Amino acid sequence: MVDTILNSSQITDIHTHLFSPAFGELLLWGIDEVLTYHYLVAEYFRVSDMPYEQFWAMTKQQQADAIWQTLFIRQSPLSEACRGVVTVLNSLGLDVSKRDLQEYRAWYAEQDVESFVDTVFKVAGLKSVVMTNDPFDPTERPVWERNAAIDPRFHAALRIDPLLNDWPNACEKLKGWGYAADAALSEKTQKEVRRFLSGWITRMKALYMAVSLPPDFAFPEDLPRAKLIEHCVLPVAREHNLPFAMMVGVKRQVNPTLKLAGDGVDKADVGALERLCAQFPRNKFMATFLSRENQHTLSVTARKFRNLMIFGCWWFLNDPSFIREITRMRMELLGPSFIPQHSDARVLDQVIYKWTHSRALIKEVLIEKYGDLAASGWQVTQEEIQRDAEMLLGGNFWDFLERRL
Ligand code: HDL
Ligand code: ZN
């Protein structure tokens, strides 16, 4: 019964890097994009001595060929990212026993993006996804400015890394867009930043504001970031009643030659989040941490603050061994009052594997926990399982957006 319900419940994928077809080339899809996902690029360079610049000079297809030969033919695709490619191909009805990349390319060549979106949402069991939308991105910004028609299954999240993590440059950009901003972050500038944020939330119909933060993120801290969070982000979040999502622990560009694949991880201070939740009880916070070592503290912190919704097994934690461990721990500490997963998909096809794999693991934990209850005479009903599944796979997110603290 749990199996059927978990497999049939529709998902809201609360953090992705996907774009609706209206964003044109920003929407990545197809086998060559799947194979050149930065997770696979990092794994490719572990076993290839090809000079970095030679790889980056190749076409997308040549890069995909190199990755296919190296990670799928010369060795078994045993990593989670490689396994994911196999799951995608198999779920789309392609014959993986043939290991014939040309045949897969030929199949993809017959697909069109609009119907492929429908196919992928259906196969992955998605109701909707939340994009990552950056008004500082020169490719994305014009799409918003021309009010393009966006597929209603694709919701927006206002991503503000440049504003918070690179204030001097962001300040110059704001000035160029007509905001009266000064690097000293005067009261007047704070007001202008609030106007900027509020305007983009309205334009995008953003469901939340998000930022990724380094392992040494602190609050309070004597940096523009803390001032911007306290005097700009949080007041605007309260005004629009939307959460501020913090994704903490990424060490950007530990190996810049890997480009997007060059980021690393380190343990961060959950205390910064704890102090924000305590100091701003009327703000709603979403949080995910990148380091496995932070997960228990994060779950305990979520027990202390009803204005904190923790989510996902992010990036280097989006692997079965960690998803199992973290979801079990969260269920034991929080009951079903958390968001177990987001896909973080960059390529549309990936939601198929990221959700096929995670659904199975969430199901496994639920079966175990329902079994524990049954051992004490508490037999869950089909309706109760359906309710719990819907909470975990999207309901908790939408309810948290509605809550007014
Ligand atoms: O900052 C983020 O949102 C991360 O998810 C990065 O985009 C990262 O490159 C990624 O795609 N992780 O899965
Ligand atoms: Zn992401």
JSON list of N, CA and C in Angstrom, two decimals, residues 215-255:
[
{"chain": "A", "resi": 215, "resn": "PRO", "atom": "N", "xyz": [30.75, 28.07, 4.18]},
{"chain": "A", "resi": 215, "resn": "PRO", "atom": "CA", "xyz": [30.83, 27.42, 5.49]},
{"chain": "A", "resi": 215, "resn": "PRO", "atom": "C", "xyz": [31.08, 28.39, 6.64]},
{"chain": "A", "resi": 216, "resn": "ASP", "atom": "N", "xyz": [31.72, 29.54, 6.34]},
{"chain": "A", "resi": 216, "resn": "ASP", "atom": "CA", "xyz": [32.04, 30.48, 7.44]},
{"chain": "A", "resi": 216, "resn": "ASP", "atom": "C", "xyz": [30.94, 31.54, 7.61]},
{"chain": "A", "resi": 217, "resn": "PHE", "atom": "N", "xyz": [29.76, 31.29, 7.01]},
{"chain": "A", "resi": 217, "resn": "PHE", "atom": "CA", "xyz": [28.67, 32.24, 7.20]},
{"chain": "A", "resi": 217, "resn": "PHE", "atom": "C", "xyz": [28.39, 32.40, 8.69]},
{"chain": "A", "resi": 218, "resn": "ALA", "atom": "N", "xyz": [28.28, 33.65, 9.09]},
{"chain": "A", "resi": 218, "resn": "ALA", "atom": "CA", "xyz": [27.99, 33.91, 10.52]},
{"chain": "A", "resi": 218, "resn": "ALA", "atom": "C", "xyz": [26.88, 34.94, 10.61]},
{"chain": "A", "resi": 219, "resn": "PHE", "atom": "N", "xyz": [26.15, 34.89, 11.72]},
{"chain": "A", "resi": 219, "resn": "PHE", "atom": "CA", "xyz": [25.18, 35.96, 12.02]},
{"chain": "A", "resi": 219, "resn": "PHE", "atom": "C", "xyz": [25.10, 36.09, 13.53]},
{"chain": "A", "resi": 220, "resn": "PRO", "atom": "N", "xyz": [25.24, 37.26, 14.13]},
{"chain": "A", "resi": 220, "resn": "PRO", "atom": "CA", "xyz": [25.62, 38.48, 13.40]},
{"chain": "A", "resi": 220, "resn": "PRO", "atom": "C", "xyz": [27.06, 38.42, 12.88]},
{"chain": "A", "resi": 221, "resn": "GLU", "atom": "N", "xyz": [27.33, 39.25, 11.90]},
{"chain": "A", "resi": 221, "resn": "GLU", "atom": "CA", "xyz": [28.71, 39.38, 11.41]},
{"chain": "A", "resi": 221, "resn": "GLU", "atom": "C", "xyz": [28.87, 40.81, 10.90]},
{"chain": "A", "resi": 222, "resn": "ASP", "atom": "N", "xyz": [30.09, 41.32, 10.98]},
{"chain": "A", "resi": 222, "resn": "ASP", "atom": "CA", "xyz": [30.31, 42.71, 10.56]},
{"chain": "A", "resi": 222, "resn": "ASP", "atom": "C", "xyz": [30.62, 42.77, 9.07]},
{"chain": "A", "resi": 223, "resn": "LEU", "atom": "N", "xyz": [29.61, 42.35, 8.29]},
{"chain": "A", "resi": 223, "resn": "LEU", "atom": "CA", "xyz": [29.75, 42.34, 6.82]},
{"chain": "A", "resi": 223, "resn": "LEU", "atom": "C", "xyz": [28.47, 42.91, 6.21]},
{"chain": "A", "resi": 224, "resn": "PRO", "atom": "N", "xyz": [28.54, 43.43, 4.99]},
{"chain": "A", "resi": 224, "resn": "PRO", "atom": "CA", "xyz": [27.32, 43.92, 4.34]},
{"chain": "A", "resi": 224, "resn": "PRO", "atom": "C", "xyz": [26.23, 42.85, 4.31]},
{"chain": "A", "resi": 225, "resn": "ARG", "atom": "N", "xyz": [26.63, 41.56, 4.22]},
{"chain": "A", "resi": 225, "resn": "ARG", "atom": "CA", "xyz": [25.65, 40.48, 4.10]},
{"chain": "A", "resi": 225, "resn": "ARG", "atom": "C", "xyz": [24.68, 40.47, 5.28]},
{"chain": "A", "resi": 226, "resn": "ALA", "atom": "N", "xyz": [25.22, 40.61, 6.50]},
{"chain": "A", "resi": 226, "resn": "ALA", "atom": "CA", "xyz": [24.36, 40.58, 7.69]},
{"chain": "A", "resi": 226, "resn": "ALA", "atom": "C", "xyz": [23.42, 41.78, 7.71]},
{"chain": "A", "resi": 227, "resn": "LYS", "atom": "N", "xyz": [23.95, 42.94, 7.30]},
{"chain": "A", "resi": 227, "resn": "LYS", "atom": "CA", "xyz": [23.14, 44.17, 7.27]},
{"chain": "A", "resi": 227, "resn": "LYS", "atom": "C", "xyz": [22.02, 44.02, 6.23]},
{"chain": "A", "resi": 228, "resn": "LEU", "atom": "N", "xyz": [22.37, 43.46, 5.09]},
{"chain": "A", "resi": 228, "resn": "LEU", "atom": "CA", "xyz": [21.39, 43.28, 4.00]},
{"chain": "A", "resi": 228, "resn": "LEU", "atom": "C", "xyz": [20.31, 42.28, 4.43]},
{"chain": "A", "resi": 229, "resn": "ILE", "atom": "N", "xyz": [20.73, 41.21, 5.11]},
{"chain": "A", "resi": 229, "resn": "ILE", "atom": "CA", "xyz": [19.75, 40.22, 5.57]},
{"chain": "A", "resi": 229, "resn": "ILE", "atom": "C", "xyz": [18.80, 40.86, 6.57]},
{"chain": "A", "resi": 230, "resn": "GLU", "atom": "N", "xyz": [19.36, 41.55, 7.58]},
{"chain": "A", "resi": 230, "resn": "GLU", "atom": "CA", "xyz": [18.54, 42.10, 8.67]},
{"chain": "A", "resi": 230, "resn": "GLU", "atom": "C", "xyz": [17.65, 43.25, 8.21]},
{"chain": "A", "resi": 231, "resn": "HIS", "atom": "N", "xyz": [18.21, 44.15, 7.41]},
{"chain": "A", "resi": 231, "resn": "HIS", "atom": "CA", "xyz": [17.47, 45.39, 7.11]},
{"chain": "A", "resi": 231, "resn": "HIS", "atom": "C", "xyz": [16.80, 45.40, 5.74]},
{"chain": "A", "resi": 232, "resn": "CYS", "atom": "N", "xyz": [17.08, 44.39, 4.91]},
{"chain": "A", "resi": 232, "resn": "CYS", "atom": "CA", "xyz": [16.47, 44.39, 3.57]},
{"chain": "A", "resi": 232, "resn": "CYS", "atom": "C", "xyz": [15.70, 43.09, 3.33]},
{"chain": "A", "resi": 233, "resn": "VAL", "atom": "N", "xyz": [16.41, 41.96, 3.39]},
{"chain": "A", "resi": 233, "resn": "VAL", "atom": "CA", "xyz": [15.78, 40.69, 3.02]},
{"chain": "A", "resi": 233, "resn": "VAL", "atom": "C", "xyz": [14.64, 40.34, 3.97]},
{"chain": "A", "resi": 234, "resn": "LEU", "atom": "N", "xyz": [14.91, 40.36, 5.27]},
{"chain": "A", "resi": 234, "resn": "LEU", "atom": "CA", "xyz": [13.89, 39.90, 6.22]},
{"chain": "A", "resi": 234, "resn": "LEU", "atom": "C", "xyz": [12.67, 40.81, 6.30]},
{"chain": "A", "resi": 235, "resn": "PRO", "atom": "N", "xyz": [12.84, 42.13, 6.28]},
{"chain": "A", "resi": 235, "resn": "PRO", "atom": "CA", "xyz": [11.63, 42.99, 6.25]},
{"chain": "A", "resi": 235, "resn": "PRO", "atom": "C", "xyz": [10.78, 42.75, 5.01]},
{"chain": "A", "resi": 236, "resn": "VAL", "atom": "N", "xyz": [11.42, 42.59, 3.85]},
{"chain": "A", "resi": 236, "resn": "VAL", "atom": "CA", "xyz": [10.66, 42.36, 2.62]},
{"chain": "A", "resi": 236, "resn": "VAL", "atom": "C", "xyz": [9.99, 40.98, 2.65]},
{"chain": "A", "resi": 237, "resn": "ALA", "atom": "N", "xyz": [10.70, 40.00, 3.23]},
{"chain": "A", "resi": 237, "resn": "ALA", "atom": "CA", "xyz": [10.11, 38.66, 3.35]},
{"chain": "A", "resi": 237, "resn": "ALA", "atom": "C", "xyz": [8.86, 38.71, 4.22]},
{"chain": "A", "resi": 238, "resn": "ARG", "atom": "N", "xyz": [8.91, 39.48, 5.30]},
{"chain": "A", "resi": 238, "resn": "ARG", "atom": "CA", "xyz": [7.73, 39.61, 6.18]},
{"chain": "A", "resi": 238, "resn": "ARG", "atom": "C", "xyz": [6.60, 40.31, 5.42]},
{"chain": "A", "resi": 239, "resn": "GLU", "atom": "N", "xyz": [6.97, 41.35, 4.69]},
{"chain": "A", "resi": 239, "resn": "GLU", "atom": "CA", "xyz": [5.96, 42.14, 3.94]},
{"chain": "A", "resi": 239, "resn": "GLU", "atom": "C", "xyz": [5.23, 41.25, 2.94]},
{"chain": "A", "resi": 240, "resn": "HIS", "atom": "N", "xyz": [5.96, 40.35, 2.29]},
{"chain": "A", "resi": 240, "resn": "HIS", "atom": "CA", "xyz": [5.35, 39.47, 1.28]},
{"chain": "A", "resi": 240, "resn": "HIS", "atom": "C", "xyz": [4.94, 38.11, 1.87]},
{"chain": "A", "resi": 241, "resn": "ASN", "atom": "N", "xyz": [5.20, 37.94, 3.17]},
{"chain": "A", "resi": 241, "resn": "ASN", "atom": "CA", "xyz": [4.93, 36.67, 3.87]},
{"chain": "A", "resi": 241, "resn": "ASN", "atom": "C", "xyz": [5.57, 35.49, 3.15]},
{"chain": "A", "resi": 242, "resn": "LEU", "atom": "N", "xyz": [6.82, 35.65, 2.75]},
{"chain": "A", "resi": 242, "resn": "LEU", "atom": "CA", "xyz": [7.49, 34.50, 2.10]},
{"chain": "A", "resi": 242, "resn": "LEU", "atom": "C", "xyz": [8.79, 34.15, 2.84]},
{"chain": "A", "resi": 243, "resn": "PRO", "atom": "N", "xyz": [9.15, 32.86, 2.76]},
{"chain": "A", "resi": 243, "resn": "PRO", "atom": "CA", "xyz": [10.34, 32.39, 3.48]},
{"chain": "A", "resi": 243, "resn": "PRO", "atom": "C", "xyz": [11.64, 32.91, 2.87]},
{"chain": "A", "resi": 244, "resn": "PHE", "atom": "N", "xyz": [12.65, 32.93, 3.70]},
{"chain": "A", "resi": 244, "resn": "PHE", "atom": "CA", "xyz": [14.04, 33.18, 3.25]},
{"chain": "A", "resi": 244, "resn": "PHE", "atom": "C", "xyz": [14.76, 31.84, 3.36]},
{"chain": "A", "resi": 245, "resn": "ALA", "atom": "N", "xyz": [15.19, 31.32, 2.20]},
{"chain": "A", "resi": 245, "resn": "ALA", "atom": "CA", "xyz": [15.82, 29.99, 2.16]},
{"chain": "A", "resi": 245, "resn": "ALA", "atom": "C", "xyz": [17.34, 30.15, 2.16]},
{"chain": "A", "resi": 246, "resn": "MET", "atom": "N", "xyz": [17.98, 29.49, 3.10]},
{"chain": "A", "resi": 246, "resn": "MET", "atom": "CA", "xyz": [19.44, 29.56, 3.22]},
{"chain": "A", "resi": 246, "resn": "MET", "atom": "C", "xyz": [20.03, 28.19, 2.96]},
{"chain": "A", "resi": 247, "resn": "MET", "atom": "N", "xyz": [20.98, 28.16, 2.03]},
{"chain": "A", "resi": 247, "resn": "MET", "atom": "CA", "xyz": [21.64, 26.90, 1.62]},
{"chain": "A", "resi": 247, "resn": "MET", "atom": "C", "xyz": [23.10, 27.06, 1.98]},
{"chain": "A", "resi": 248, "resn": "VAL", "atom": "N", "xyz": [23.51, 26.38, 3.07]},
{"chain": "A", "resi": 248, "resn": "VAL", "atom": "CA", "xyz": [24.75, 26.75, 3.76]},
{"chain": "A", "resi": 248, "resn": "VAL", "atom": "C", "xyz": [25.81, 25.65, 3.68]},
{"chain": "A", "resi": 249, "resn": "GLY", "atom": "N", "xyz": [27.06, 26.08, 3.41]},
{"chain": "A", "resi": 249, "resn": "GLY", "atom": "CA", "xyz": [28.17, 25.14, 3.48]},
{"chain": "A", "resi": 249, "resn": "GLY", "atom": "C", "xyz": [28.93, 24.89, 2.19]},
{"chain": "A", "resi": 250, "resn": "VAL", "atom": "N", "xyz": [28.62, 25.68, 1.17]},
{"chain": "A", "resi": 250, "resn": "VAL", "atom": "CA", "xyz": [29.31, 25.45, -0.11]},
{"chain": "A", "resi": 250, "resn": "VAL", "atom": "C", "xyz": [30.59, 26.27, -0.18]},
{"chain": "A", "resi": 251, "resn": "LYS", "atom": "N", "xyz": [31.69, 25.56, -0.46]},
{"chain": "A", "resi": 251, "resn": "LYS", "atom": "CA", "xyz": [33.00, 26.23, -0.68]},
{"chain": "A", "resi": 251, "resn": "LYS", "atom": "C", "xyz": [33.13, 26.42, -2.18]},
{"chain": "A", "resi": 252, "resn": "ARG", "atom": "N", "xyz": [32.85, 27.65, -2.65]},
{"chain": "A", "resi": 252, "resn": "ARG", "atom": "CA", "xyz": [32.82, 27.88, -4.10]},
{"chain": "A", "resi": 252, "resn": "ARG", "atom": "C", "xyz": [34.24, 27.77, -4.71]},
{"chain": "A", "resi": 253, "resn": "GLN", "atom": "N", "xyz": [34.31, 27.09, -5.83]},
{"chain": "A", "resi": 253, "resn": "GLN", "atom": "CA", "xyz": [35.51, 27.05, -6.68]},
{"chain": "A", "resi": 253, "resn": "GLN", "atom": "C", "xyz": [36.79, 26.60, -5.96]},
{"chain": "A", "resi": 254, "resn": "VAL", "atom": "N", "xyz": [36.74, 25.47, -5.29]},
{"chain": "A", "resi": 254, "resn": "VAL", "atom": "CA", "xyz": [37.96, 24.92, -4.69]},
{"chain": "A", "resi": 254, "resn": "VAL", "atom": "C", "xyz": [38.92, 24.47, -5.79]},
{"chain": "A", "resi": 255, "resn": "ASN", "atom": "N", "xyz": [38.32, 24.13, -6.97]},
{"chain": "A", "resi": 255, "resn": "ASN", "atom": "CA", "xyz": [39.15, 23.84, -8.15]},
{"chain": "A", "resi": 255, "resn": "ASN", "atom": "C", "xyz": [38.53, 24.55, -9.34]}
]
